[in-house]
PDB file of C-alpha atoms in Angstrom:
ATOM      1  CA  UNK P  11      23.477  -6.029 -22.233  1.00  0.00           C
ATOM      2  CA  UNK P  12      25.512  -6.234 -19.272  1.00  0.00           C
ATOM      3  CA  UNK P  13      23.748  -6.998 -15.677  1.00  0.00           C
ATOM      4  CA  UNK P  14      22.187  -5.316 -13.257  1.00  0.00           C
ATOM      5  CA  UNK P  15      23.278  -2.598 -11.138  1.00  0.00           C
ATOM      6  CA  UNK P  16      21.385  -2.177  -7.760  1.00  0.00           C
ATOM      7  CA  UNK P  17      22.385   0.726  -5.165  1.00  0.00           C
ATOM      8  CA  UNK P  18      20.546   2.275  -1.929  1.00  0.00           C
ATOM      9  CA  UNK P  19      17.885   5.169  -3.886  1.00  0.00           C
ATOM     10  CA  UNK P  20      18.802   7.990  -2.062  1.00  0.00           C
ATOM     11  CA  UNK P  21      18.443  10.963  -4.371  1.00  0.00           C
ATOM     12  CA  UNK P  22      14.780  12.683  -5.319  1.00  0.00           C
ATOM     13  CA  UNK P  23      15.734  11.425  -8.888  1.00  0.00           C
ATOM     14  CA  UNK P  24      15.692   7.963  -7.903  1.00  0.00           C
ATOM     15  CA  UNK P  25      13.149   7.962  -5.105  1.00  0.00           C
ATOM     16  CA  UNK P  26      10.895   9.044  -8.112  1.00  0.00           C
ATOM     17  CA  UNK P  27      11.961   6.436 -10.710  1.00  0.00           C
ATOM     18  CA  UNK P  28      11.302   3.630  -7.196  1.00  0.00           C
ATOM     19  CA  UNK P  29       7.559   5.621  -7.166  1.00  0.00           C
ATOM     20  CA  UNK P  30       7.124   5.079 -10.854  1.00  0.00           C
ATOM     21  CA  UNK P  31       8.252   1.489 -10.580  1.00  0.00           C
ATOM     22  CA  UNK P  32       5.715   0.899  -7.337  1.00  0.00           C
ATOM     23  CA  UNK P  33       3.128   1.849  -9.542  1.00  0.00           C
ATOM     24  CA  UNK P  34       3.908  -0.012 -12.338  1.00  0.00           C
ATOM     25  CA  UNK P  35       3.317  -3.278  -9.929  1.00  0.00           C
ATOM     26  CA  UNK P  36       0.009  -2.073  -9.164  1.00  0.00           C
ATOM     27  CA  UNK P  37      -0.711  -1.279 -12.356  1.00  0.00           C
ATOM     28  CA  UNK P  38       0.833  -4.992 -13.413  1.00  0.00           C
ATOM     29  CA  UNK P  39      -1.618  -6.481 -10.604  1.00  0.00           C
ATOM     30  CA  UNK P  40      -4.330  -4.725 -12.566  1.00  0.00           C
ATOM     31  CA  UNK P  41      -3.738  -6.146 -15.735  1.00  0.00           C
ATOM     32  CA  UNK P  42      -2.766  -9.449 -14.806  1.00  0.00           C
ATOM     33  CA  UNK P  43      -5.784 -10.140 -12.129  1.00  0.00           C
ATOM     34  CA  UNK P  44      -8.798  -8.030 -12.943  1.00  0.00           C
ATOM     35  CA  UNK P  45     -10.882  -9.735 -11.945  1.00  0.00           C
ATOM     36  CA  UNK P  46      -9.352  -9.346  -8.243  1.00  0.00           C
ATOM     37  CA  UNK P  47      -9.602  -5.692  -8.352  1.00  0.00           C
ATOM     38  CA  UNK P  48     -11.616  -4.661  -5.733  1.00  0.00           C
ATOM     39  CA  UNK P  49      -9.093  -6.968  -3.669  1.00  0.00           C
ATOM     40  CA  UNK P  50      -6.125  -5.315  -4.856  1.00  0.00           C
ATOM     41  CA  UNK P  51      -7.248  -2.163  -4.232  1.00  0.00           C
ATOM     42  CA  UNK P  52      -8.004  -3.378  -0.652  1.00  0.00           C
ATOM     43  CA  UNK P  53      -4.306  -4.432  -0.284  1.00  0.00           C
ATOM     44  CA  UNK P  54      -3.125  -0.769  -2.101  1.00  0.00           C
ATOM     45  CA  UNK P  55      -5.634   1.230  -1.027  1.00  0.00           C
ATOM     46  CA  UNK P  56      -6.000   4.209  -4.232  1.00  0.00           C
ATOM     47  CA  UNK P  57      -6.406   6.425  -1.735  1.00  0.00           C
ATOM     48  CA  UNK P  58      -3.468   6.310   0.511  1.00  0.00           C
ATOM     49  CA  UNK P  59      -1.007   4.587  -1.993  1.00  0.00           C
ATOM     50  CA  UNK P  60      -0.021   7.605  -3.153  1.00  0.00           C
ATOM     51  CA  UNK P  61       0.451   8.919   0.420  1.00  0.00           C
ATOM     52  CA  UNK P  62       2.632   5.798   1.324  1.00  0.00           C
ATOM     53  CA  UNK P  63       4.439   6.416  -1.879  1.00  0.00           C
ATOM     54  CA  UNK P  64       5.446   9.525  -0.749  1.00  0.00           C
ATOM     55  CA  UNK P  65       6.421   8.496   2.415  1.00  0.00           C
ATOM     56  CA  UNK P  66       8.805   5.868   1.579  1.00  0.00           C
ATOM     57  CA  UNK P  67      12.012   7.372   1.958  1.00  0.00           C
ATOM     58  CA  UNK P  68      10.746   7.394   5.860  1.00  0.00           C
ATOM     59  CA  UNK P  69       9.244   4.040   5.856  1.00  0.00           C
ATOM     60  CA  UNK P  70      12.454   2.748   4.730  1.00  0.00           C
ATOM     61  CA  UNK P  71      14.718   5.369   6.475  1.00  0.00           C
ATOM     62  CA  UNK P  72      19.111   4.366   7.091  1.00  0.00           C
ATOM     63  CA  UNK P  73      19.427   2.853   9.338  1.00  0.00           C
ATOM     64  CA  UNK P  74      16.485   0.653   9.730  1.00  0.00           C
ATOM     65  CA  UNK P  75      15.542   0.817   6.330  1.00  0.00           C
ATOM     66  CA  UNK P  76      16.770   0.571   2.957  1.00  0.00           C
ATOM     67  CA  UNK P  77      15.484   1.235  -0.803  1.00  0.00           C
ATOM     68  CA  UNK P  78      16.937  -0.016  -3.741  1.00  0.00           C
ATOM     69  CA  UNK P  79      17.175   0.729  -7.519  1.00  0.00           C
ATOM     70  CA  UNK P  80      18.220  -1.476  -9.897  1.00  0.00           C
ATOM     71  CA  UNK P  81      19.274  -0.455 -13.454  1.00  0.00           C
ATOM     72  CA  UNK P  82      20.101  -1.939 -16.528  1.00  0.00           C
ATOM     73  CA  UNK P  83      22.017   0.250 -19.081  1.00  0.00           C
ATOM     74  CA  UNK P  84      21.600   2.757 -16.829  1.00  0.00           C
ATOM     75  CA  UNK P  85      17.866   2.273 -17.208  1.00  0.00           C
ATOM     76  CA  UNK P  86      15.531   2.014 -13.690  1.00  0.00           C
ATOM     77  CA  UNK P  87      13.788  -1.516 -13.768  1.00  0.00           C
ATOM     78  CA  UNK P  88      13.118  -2.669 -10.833  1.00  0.00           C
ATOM     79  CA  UNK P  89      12.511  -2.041  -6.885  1.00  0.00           C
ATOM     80  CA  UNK P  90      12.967  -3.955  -3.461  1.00  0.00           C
ATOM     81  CA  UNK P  91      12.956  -2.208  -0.093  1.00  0.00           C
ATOM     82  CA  UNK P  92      13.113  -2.937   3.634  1.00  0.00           C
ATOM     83  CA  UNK P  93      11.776  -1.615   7.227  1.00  0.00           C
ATOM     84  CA  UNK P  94      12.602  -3.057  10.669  1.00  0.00           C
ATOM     85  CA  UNK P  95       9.067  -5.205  11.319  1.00  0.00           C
ATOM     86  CA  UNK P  96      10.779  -6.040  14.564  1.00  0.00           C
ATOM     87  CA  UNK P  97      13.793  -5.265  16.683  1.00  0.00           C
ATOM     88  CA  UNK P  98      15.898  -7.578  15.166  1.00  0.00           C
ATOM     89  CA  UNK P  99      13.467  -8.601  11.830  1.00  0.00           C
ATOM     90  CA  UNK P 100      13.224  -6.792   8.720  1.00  0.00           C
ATOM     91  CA  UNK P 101      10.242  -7.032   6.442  1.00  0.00           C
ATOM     92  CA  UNK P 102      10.899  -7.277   2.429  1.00  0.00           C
ATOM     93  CA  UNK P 103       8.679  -4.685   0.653  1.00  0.00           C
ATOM     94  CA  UNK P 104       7.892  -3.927  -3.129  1.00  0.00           C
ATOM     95  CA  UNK P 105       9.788  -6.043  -5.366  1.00  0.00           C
ATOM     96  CA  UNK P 106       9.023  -5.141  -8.536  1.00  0.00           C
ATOM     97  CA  UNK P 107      11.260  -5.577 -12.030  1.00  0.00           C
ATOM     98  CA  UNK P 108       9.902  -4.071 -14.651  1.00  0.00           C
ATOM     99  CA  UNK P 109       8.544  -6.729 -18.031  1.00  0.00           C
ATOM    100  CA  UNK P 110      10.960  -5.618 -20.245  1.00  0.00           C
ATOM    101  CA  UNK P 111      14.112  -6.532 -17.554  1.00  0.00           C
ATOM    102  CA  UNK P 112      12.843  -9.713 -16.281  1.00  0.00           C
ATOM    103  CA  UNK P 113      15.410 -12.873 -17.092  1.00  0.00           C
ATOM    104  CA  UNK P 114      18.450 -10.686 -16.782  1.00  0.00           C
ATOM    105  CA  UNK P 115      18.801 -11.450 -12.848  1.00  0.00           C
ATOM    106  CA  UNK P 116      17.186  -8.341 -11.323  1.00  0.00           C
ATOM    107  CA  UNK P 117      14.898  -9.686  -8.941  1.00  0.00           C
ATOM    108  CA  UNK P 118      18.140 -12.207  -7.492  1.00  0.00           C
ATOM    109  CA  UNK P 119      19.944  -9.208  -7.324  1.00  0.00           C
ATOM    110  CA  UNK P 120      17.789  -6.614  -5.741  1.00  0.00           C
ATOM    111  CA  UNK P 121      16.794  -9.466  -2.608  1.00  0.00           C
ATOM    112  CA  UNK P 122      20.550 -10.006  -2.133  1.00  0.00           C
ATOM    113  CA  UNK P 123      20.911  -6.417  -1.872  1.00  0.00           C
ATOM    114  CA  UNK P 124      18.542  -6.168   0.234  1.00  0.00           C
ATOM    115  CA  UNK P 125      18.877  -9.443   2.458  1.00  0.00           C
ATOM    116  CA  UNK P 126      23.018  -8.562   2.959  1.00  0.00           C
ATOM    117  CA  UNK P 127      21.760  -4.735   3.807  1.00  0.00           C
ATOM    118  CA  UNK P 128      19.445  -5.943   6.553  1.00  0.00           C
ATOM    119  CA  UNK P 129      22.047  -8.793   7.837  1.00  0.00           C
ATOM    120  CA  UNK P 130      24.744  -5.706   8.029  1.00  0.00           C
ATOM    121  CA  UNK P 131      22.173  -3.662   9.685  1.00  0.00           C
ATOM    122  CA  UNK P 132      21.810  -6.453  12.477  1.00  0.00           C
ATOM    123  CA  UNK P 133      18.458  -7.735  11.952  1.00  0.00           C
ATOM    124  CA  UNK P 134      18.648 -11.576  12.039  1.00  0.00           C
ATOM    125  CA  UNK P 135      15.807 -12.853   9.926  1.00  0.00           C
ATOM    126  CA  UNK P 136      13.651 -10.651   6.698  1.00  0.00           C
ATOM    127  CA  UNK P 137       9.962 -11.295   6.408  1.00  0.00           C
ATOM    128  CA  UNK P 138       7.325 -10.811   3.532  1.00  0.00           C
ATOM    129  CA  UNK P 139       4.384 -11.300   2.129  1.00  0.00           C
ATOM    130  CA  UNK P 140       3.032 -11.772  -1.441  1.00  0.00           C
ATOM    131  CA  UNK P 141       0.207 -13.064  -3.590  1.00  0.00           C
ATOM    132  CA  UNK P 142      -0.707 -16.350  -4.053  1.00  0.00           C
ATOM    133  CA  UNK P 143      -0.903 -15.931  -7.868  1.00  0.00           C
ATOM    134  CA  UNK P 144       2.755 -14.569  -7.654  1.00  0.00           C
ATOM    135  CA  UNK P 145       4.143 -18.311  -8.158  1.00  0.00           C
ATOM    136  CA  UNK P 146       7.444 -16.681  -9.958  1.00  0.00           C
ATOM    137  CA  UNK P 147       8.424 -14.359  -7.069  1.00  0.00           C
ATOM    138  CA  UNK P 148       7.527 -17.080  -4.440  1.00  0.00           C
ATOM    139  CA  UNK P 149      10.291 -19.602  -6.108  1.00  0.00           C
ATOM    140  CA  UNK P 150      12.691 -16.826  -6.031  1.00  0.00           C
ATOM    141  CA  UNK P 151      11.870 -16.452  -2.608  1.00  0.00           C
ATOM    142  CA  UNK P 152      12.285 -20.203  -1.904  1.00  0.00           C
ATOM    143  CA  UNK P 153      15.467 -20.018  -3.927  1.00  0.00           C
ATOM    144  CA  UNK P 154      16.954 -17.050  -1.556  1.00  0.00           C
ATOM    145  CA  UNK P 155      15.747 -19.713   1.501  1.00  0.00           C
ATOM    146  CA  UNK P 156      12.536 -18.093   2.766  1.00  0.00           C
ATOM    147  CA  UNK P 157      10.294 -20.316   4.294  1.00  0.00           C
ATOM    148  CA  UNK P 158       6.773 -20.197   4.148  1.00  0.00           C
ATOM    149  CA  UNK P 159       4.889 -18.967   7.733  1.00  0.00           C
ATOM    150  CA  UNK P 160       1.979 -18.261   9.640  1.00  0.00           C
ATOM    151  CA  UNK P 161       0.673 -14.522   8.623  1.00  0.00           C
ATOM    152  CA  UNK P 162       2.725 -11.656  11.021  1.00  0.00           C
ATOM    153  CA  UNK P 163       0.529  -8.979  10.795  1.00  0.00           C
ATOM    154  CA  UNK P 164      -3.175  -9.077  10.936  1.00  0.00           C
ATOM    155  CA  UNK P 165      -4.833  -9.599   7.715  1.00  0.00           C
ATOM    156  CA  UNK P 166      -8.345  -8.498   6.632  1.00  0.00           C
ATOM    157  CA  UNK P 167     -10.898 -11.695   5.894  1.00  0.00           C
ATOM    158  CA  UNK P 168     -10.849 -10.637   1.984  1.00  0.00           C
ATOM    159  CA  UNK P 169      -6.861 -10.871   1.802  1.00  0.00           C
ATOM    160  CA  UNK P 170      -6.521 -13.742   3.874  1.00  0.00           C
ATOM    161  CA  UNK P 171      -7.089 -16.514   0.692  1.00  0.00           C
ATOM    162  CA  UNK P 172      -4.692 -14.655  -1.288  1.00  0.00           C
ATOM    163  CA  UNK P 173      -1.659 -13.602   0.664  1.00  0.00           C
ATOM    164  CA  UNK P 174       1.366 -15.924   1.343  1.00  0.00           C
ATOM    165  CA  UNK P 175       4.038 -15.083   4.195  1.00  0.00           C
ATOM    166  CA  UNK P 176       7.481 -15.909   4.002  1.00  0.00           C
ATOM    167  CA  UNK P 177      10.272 -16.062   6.976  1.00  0.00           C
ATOM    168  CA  UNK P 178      14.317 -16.590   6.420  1.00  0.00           C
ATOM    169  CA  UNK P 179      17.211 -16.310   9.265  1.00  0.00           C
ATOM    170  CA  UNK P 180      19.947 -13.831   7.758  1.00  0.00           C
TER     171      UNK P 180
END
């Protein structure tokens, strides 16, 4: 198997395969953590997550913005994307490799993307958040040099125990 490919999803093709992998996360929450459902679906709201789905390719609009898709084999498996949180800070969104990819360098692959993207598009430092249960993505994060931080964006009382915010200077 040779490694992964990522490149900007810019085609409706790919924009769907990034939808199918954002739900595959939520549905990977779901069946790793049910018994934090109602919290989850506080965080991705069923009702508008399929509304923000669509939206994405706005959210994460060129130049601002960026959405990637990595492959293996030619095979989708896996997601990152970014939006300007800031004038000059970008916010990390939606990492997601799929189960059967994971070990093969995705996820280090898809945040370099991502951070170099963001760097080139002037921002000088990439945010994000994720869960506290998520201990695998936060050492990648600490890996790629995030730092953890104070919350940036308000967060509801029911997310606050759960949520973890990460900072890094690009």
């Amino acid at each position: 198997m040779a490694g992964p490919t990522v490149e900007l999803a810019e085609s409706e093709t790919e924009m769907m395969a990034v939808r199918d992998l954002c739900r595959s996360f939520r549905q990977w929450l779901y069946d790793n953590y049910p018994q934090h459902r109602p919290v989850i679906d506080l965080y991705y709201n069923p009702q508008k997550f399929e509304a923000l789905l669509v939206d994405l390719p706005q959210i994460h609009a060129r130049p601002k913005g960026a959405i990637f898709l990595a492959r293996l084999d030619g095979e989708p498996v896996g997601c990152v994307m970014h939006h300007a949180q800031a004038p000059d800070i970008a916010e990390m969104k939606r990492l997601f490799v799929s189960a059967a990819a994971r070990g093969h360098g995705v996820a280090v692959a898809l945040c370099k993307a991502s951070i170099a993207q963001a760097r080139a598009d002037g921002y000088h430092s990439m945010r994000l958040d994720t869960g506290i249960f998520q201990t695998a993505a936060q050492g990648l994060y600490r890996r790629l040099g995030f730092q953890e931080r104070d919350a940036y964006y308000p967060v509801p009382p029911e997310l606050q125990q759960i949520l973890l915010f990460f900072e890094r200077e690009l």
